[in-house]
Rosetta silent file (secondary structure, phi, psi, omega in degrees, C-alpha in Angstrom):
SEQUENCE: MTELDLWNHLWMASGSNATWFIGLGFLSWVGLRAGQNIYNNPDTPLLMKISATVFCLFVANGWITNFAFSEWNANGVANAMTSIQEEGAILSSYANELIAATDPGAAFSLMPDVIQGLFVASILIMSIGPMWVKK
SCORE:     score description
SCORE:     0.000 S_00000001
   1 L     0.000  139.920 -178.463  -10.025   56.487   41.317 S_00000001
   2 L  -108.817  170.013  177.003   -6.911   57.662   43.124 S_00000001
   3 H   -59.928  -40.630  179.705   -3.287   57.961   42.112 S_00000001
   4 H   -61.676  -40.665  176.335   -2.503   54.912   44.239 S_00000001
   5 H   -59.161  -41.336 -178.778   -5.139   52.867   42.378 S_00000001
   6 H   -68.644  -40.106  176.285   -3.532   53.853   39.097 S_00000001
   7 H   -62.516  -42.464  178.157   -0.047   52.940   40.299 S_00000001
   8 H   -60.169  -42.062  177.267   -1.376   49.558   41.443 S_00000001
   9 H   -60.189  -46.126 -178.169   -2.897   49.002   38.013 S_00000001
  10 H   -61.935  -42.628 -177.507    0.386   49.881   36.306 S_00000001
  11 H   -71.751  -34.193  175.054    2.427   47.559   38.516 S_00000001
  12 H   -65.298  -42.195  178.034   -0.010   44.663   38.069 S_00000001
  13 H   -65.523  -37.817  178.775    0.151   45.146   34.301 S_00000001
  14 H   -65.761  -35.667  176.718    3.950   45.363   34.486 S_00000001
  15 H   -63.242  -40.255  176.800    4.036   42.065   36.372 S_00000001
  16 H   -64.901  -42.524  178.447    2.083   40.405   33.582 S_00000001
  17 H   -63.200  -37.529  179.683    4.426   41.893   30.997 S_00000001
  18 H   -64.854  -38.221  177.575    7.413   40.637   32.988 S_00000001
  19 H   -62.531  -44.732  176.436    6.000   37.111   32.958 S_00000001
  20 H   -63.407  -37.898  179.458    5.635   37.278   29.188 S_00000001
  21 H   -58.802  -45.362  179.172    9.159   38.741   28.972 S_00000001
  22 H   -63.070  -45.463  178.735   10.585   35.701   30.760 S_00000001
  23 H   -61.905  -41.358  179.425    8.630   33.346   28.516 S_00000001
  24 H   -68.299  -33.174  174.589    9.729   35.174   25.388 S_00000001
  25 H   -61.003  -44.364  177.507   13.330   35.036   26.591 S_00000001
  26 H   -63.303  -46.200 -179.547   13.035   31.255   26.839 S_00000001
  27 H   -64.528  -32.963  175.476   11.368   30.989   23.425 S_00000001
  28 H   -64.385  -41.524  177.338   14.109   33.187   21.935 S_00000001
  29 H   -60.476  -42.964  177.603   16.671   30.782   23.362 S_00000001
  30 H   -59.201  -43.757  178.339   14.785   27.886   21.735 S_00000001
  31 H   -63.670  -40.127  177.874   14.915   29.755   18.405 S_00000001
  32 H   -64.793  -41.335  177.835   18.631   30.443   18.787 S_00000001
  33 H   -64.500  -42.225  178.432   19.270   26.765   19.557 S_00000001
  34 H   -60.752  -43.240  178.975   17.198   25.703   16.551 S_00000001
  35 H   -60.431  -43.291  179.497   19.212   28.043   14.345 S_00000001
  36 H   -68.619  -39.976  179.310   22.512   26.623   15.588 S_00000001
  37 H   -64.984  -39.412  177.576   21.333   23.019   15.280 S_00000001
  38 H   -67.783  -40.172  178.919   20.204   23.605   11.704 S_00000001
  39 H   -62.057  -40.749 -176.988   23.488   25.371   10.911 S_00000001
  40 H   -78.449   -9.767  178.762   25.509   22.478   12.341 S_00000001
  41 L  -122.550   95.529 -176.738   23.544   19.865   10.353 S_00000001
  42 L   -66.420  -11.890 -179.777   23.740   20.581    6.616 S_00000001
  43 L   -93.148   14.939 -179.631   21.292   17.724    5.909 S_00000001
  44 L   -63.758  129.364  178.973   18.391   19.460    7.677 S_00000001
  45 L   -62.793  150.832 -179.380   15.195   19.118    5.600 S_00000001
  46 H   -59.284  -38.231  179.793   13.739   22.269    4.077 S_00000001
  47 H   -59.901  -38.054  177.932   10.488   21.797    6.008 S_00000001
  48 H   -66.721  -39.982  178.207   12.410   22.004    9.312 S_00000001
  49 H   -62.830  -43.361  179.793   14.126   25.216    8.196 S_00000001
  50 H   -66.058  -43.977  179.805   10.787   26.757    7.248 S_00000001
  51 H   -61.673  -44.395  179.846    9.143   25.608   10.499 S_00000001
  52 H   -65.983  -37.337  177.472   11.963   27.006   12.623 S_00000001
  53 H   -63.498  -45.580  178.386   11.855   30.286   10.698 S_00000001
  54 H   -61.762  -42.028  177.652    8.102   30.618   11.267 S_00000001
  55 H   -57.371  -47.936 -179.247    8.611   29.832   14.966 S_00000001
  56 H   -63.686  -35.617  177.264   11.225   32.599   15.267 S_00000001
  57 H   -67.324  -37.461  175.346    8.926   35.058   13.500 S_00000001
  58 H   -64.434  -39.641  177.903    6.145   34.226   15.979 S_00000001
  59 H   -63.901  -42.508  177.642    8.559   34.835   18.858 S_00000001
  60 H   -60.910  -41.224  176.533    9.527   38.196   17.335 S_00000001
  61 H   -61.877  -38.513  176.841    5.847   39.084   17.071 S_00000001
  62 H   -61.555  -42.771  177.276    5.472   38.179   20.742 S_00000001
  63 H   -60.631  -48.243 -177.820    8.288   40.561   21.684 S_00000001
  64 H   -62.253  -41.466  178.791    6.779   43.399   19.675 S_00000001
  65 H   -65.413  -41.862  178.975    3.334   42.787   21.172 S_00000001
  66 H   -62.917  -44.039  176.964    4.746   42.644   24.704 S_00000001
  67 H   -61.306  -41.575 -178.048    6.606   45.925   24.203 S_00000001
  68 H   -64.999  -43.502  179.433    3.461   47.511   22.749 S_00000001
  69 H   -66.558  -35.438  177.312    1.240   46.455   25.659 S_00000001
  70 H   -61.889  -47.078  178.724    3.810   47.723   28.152 S_00000001
  71 H   -65.451  -41.636 -179.186    3.857   51.143   26.498 S_00000001
  72 H   -62.623  -41.530  177.671    0.074   51.188   26.105 S_00000001
  73 H   -62.920  -45.187  179.294   -0.434   50.440   29.801 S_00000001
  74 H   -63.318  -42.529  178.303    1.958   53.213   30.841 S_00000001
  75 H   -63.584  -39.870  179.769    0.293   55.662   28.441 S_00000001
  76 H   -65.911  -42.019  177.985   -3.151   54.692   29.718 S_00000001
  77 H   -66.603  -41.520  177.558   -2.195   55.162   33.355 S_00000001
  78 H   -61.855  -38.709  177.615   -0.563   58.500   32.543 S_00000001
  79 H   -64.188  -43.443  178.259   -3.745   59.539   30.751 S_00000001
  80 H   -64.622  -36.869  177.427   -5.859   58.559   33.766 S_00000001
  81 H   -65.635  -38.769  175.810   -3.493   60.485   36.039 S_00000001
  82 H   -61.038  -40.789  179.879   -3.900   63.526   33.813 S_00000001
  83 H   -64.099  -45.089 -178.893   -7.676   63.149   34.129 S_00000001
  84 H   -71.041  -27.103  175.614   -7.677   62.978   37.920 S_00000001
  85 H   -68.216  -39.906  177.992   -5.294   65.940   38.023 S_00000001
  86 H   -65.725  -26.225  177.695   -7.728   67.949   35.893 S_00000001
  87 L   -83.082   -0.284  174.885  -10.461   67.033   38.391 S_00000001
  88 L   111.151   -1.346  179.113   -8.409   68.633   41.165 S_00000001
  89 L   -71.169  143.039  175.217   -6.277   65.794   42.539 S_00000001
  90 L   -91.743  120.368 -178.025   -2.766   66.696   43.630 S_00000001
  91 L   -95.903  151.559  176.583   -0.333   64.279   41.994 S_00000001
  92 L   -71.165  166.604  177.890    3.043   63.201   43.306 S_00000001
  93 H   -64.919  -30.928  178.171    6.226   64.194   41.514 S_00000001
  94 H   -65.852  -40.287  177.836    6.525   60.589   40.325 S_00000001
  95 H   -64.158  -41.585  177.940    3.114   60.767   38.667 S_00000001
  96 H   -64.416  -35.783  176.707    4.104   64.013   36.965 S_00000001
  97 H   -66.222  -39.811  177.656    7.315   62.357   35.755 S_00000001
  98 H   -62.275  -43.738  179.328    5.299   59.453   34.333 S_00000001
  99 H   -61.337  -42.411 -178.651    3.016   61.879   32.507 S_00000001
 100 H   -69.814  -30.836 -174.894    6.017   63.762   31.099 S_00000001
 101 H   -88.227   -8.471 -177.121    7.829   60.571   30.038 S_00000001
 102 L  -118.591 -173.167  178.075    4.887   58.952   28.234 S_00000001
 103 L  -120.339   79.997 -174.227    2.308   59.844   25.626 S_00000001
 104 L   -54.028  130.354  176.891   -0.938   59.976   27.636 S_00000001
 105 L    82.244    2.925 -179.587   -3.940   58.773   25.676 S_00000001
 106 L   -65.729  147.356  178.846   -1.948   57.484   22.707 S_00000001
 107 L   -71.554  156.924  176.551   -3.559   54.699   20.718 S_00000001
 108 L   -62.447  134.677 -179.438   -2.227   51.146   20.870 S_00000001
 109 L  -142.949  133.728  176.363    0.585   50.663   18.362 S_00000001
 110 L   -85.378    0.032 -179.702    2.699   47.655   17.444 S_00000001
 111 L   -74.295  113.096 -179.478    5.416   49.941   16.049 S_00000001
 112 L   -74.777  158.890  172.638    8.452   49.447   18.316 S_00000001
 113 L   -77.177  179.443 -172.493   10.806   52.266   19.180 S_00000001
 114 H   -60.874  -47.946 -177.353   14.360   52.129   17.799 S_00000001
 115 H   -63.373  -44.834  178.745   15.918   50.202   20.694 S_00000001
 116 H   -63.074  -42.151  178.733   13.093   47.655   20.802 S_00000001
 117 H   -62.788  -41.537  177.856   13.239   47.237   17.029 S_00000001
 118 H   -65.786  -37.916  178.278   16.995   46.675   17.103 S_00000001
 119 H   -61.499  -49.823 -179.511   16.576   44.143   19.914 S_00000001
 120 H   -65.230  -41.166  178.926   13.983   42.138   17.981 S_00000001
 121 H   -62.513  -39.947 -179.944   15.991   42.424   14.754 S_00000001
 122 H   -65.590  -39.332  177.002   19.127   41.141   16.492 S_00000001
 123 H   -63.289  -43.133  179.487   17.255   38.110   17.841 S_00000001
 124 H   -63.658  -43.048 -179.120   15.884   37.395   14.365 S_00000001
 125 H   -64.706  -43.645 -178.268   19.280   37.743   12.707 S_00000001
 126 H   -71.400  -27.714 -178.583   20.997   35.517   15.270 S_00000001
 127 H   -92.764  -45.364 -177.051   18.290   32.843   15.157 S_00000001
 128 H   -83.303  -33.180 -178.243   17.161   32.798   11.523 S_00000001
 129 H   -51.406  -52.991 -178.745   20.486   33.752    9.940 S_00000001
 130 H   -62.892  -21.244 -178.553   22.281   30.474   10.689 S_00000001
 131 H   -69.456  -27.869 -169.642   19.344   28.483    9.314 S_00000001
 132 H  -116.018    5.325  175.680   19.778   29.796    5.797 S_00000001
 133 L  -105.979  152.924  178.559   23.550   30.194    5.343 S_00000001
 134 L   -82.822  144.986  179.103   25.901   27.424    4.303 S_00000001
 135 L   -79.959    0.000    0.000   28.489   26.226    6.790 S_00000001
C-alpha cells in the first residue's frame, strides 16, 4: 500500500461522511421545525412531544456517530501511514502533518471533542427546548 492509496481511502471515507453530514443537517432542520411547531401549538398531544424528542435524540446520535467515524478514519489512515513509514517509505510533509494532528491507532470512540459536543448540545437545546417550555 502506498501513501497515495491511503489518501484515496481517506478522501473516499470523507465523501461518505460528507453525505451523512448533509443528511443530518436536513434532519436537524426537521427537528428544529418540529420544536417550533410544537411550541407554537400549545394543544400538541404529549405523544407528539415524546416522538419529536426521540427523533431529535436519534439525530444527535447520528451527529456523534458521524463525527466519530470521521475521526476514526483519519486516525486509521495516519496509523497506516506510520506503518509504511516504518517499512521505509518516504512520506510527504502532508502525511507527516496528518500523523501529527491525529491519534494514529486510537480505538473507535463515540466521545465527541468539546466543539463537536457543544454543536450537538446546541442543536438539542434549540430543537427539544421549545417542545417542553410553555409559550
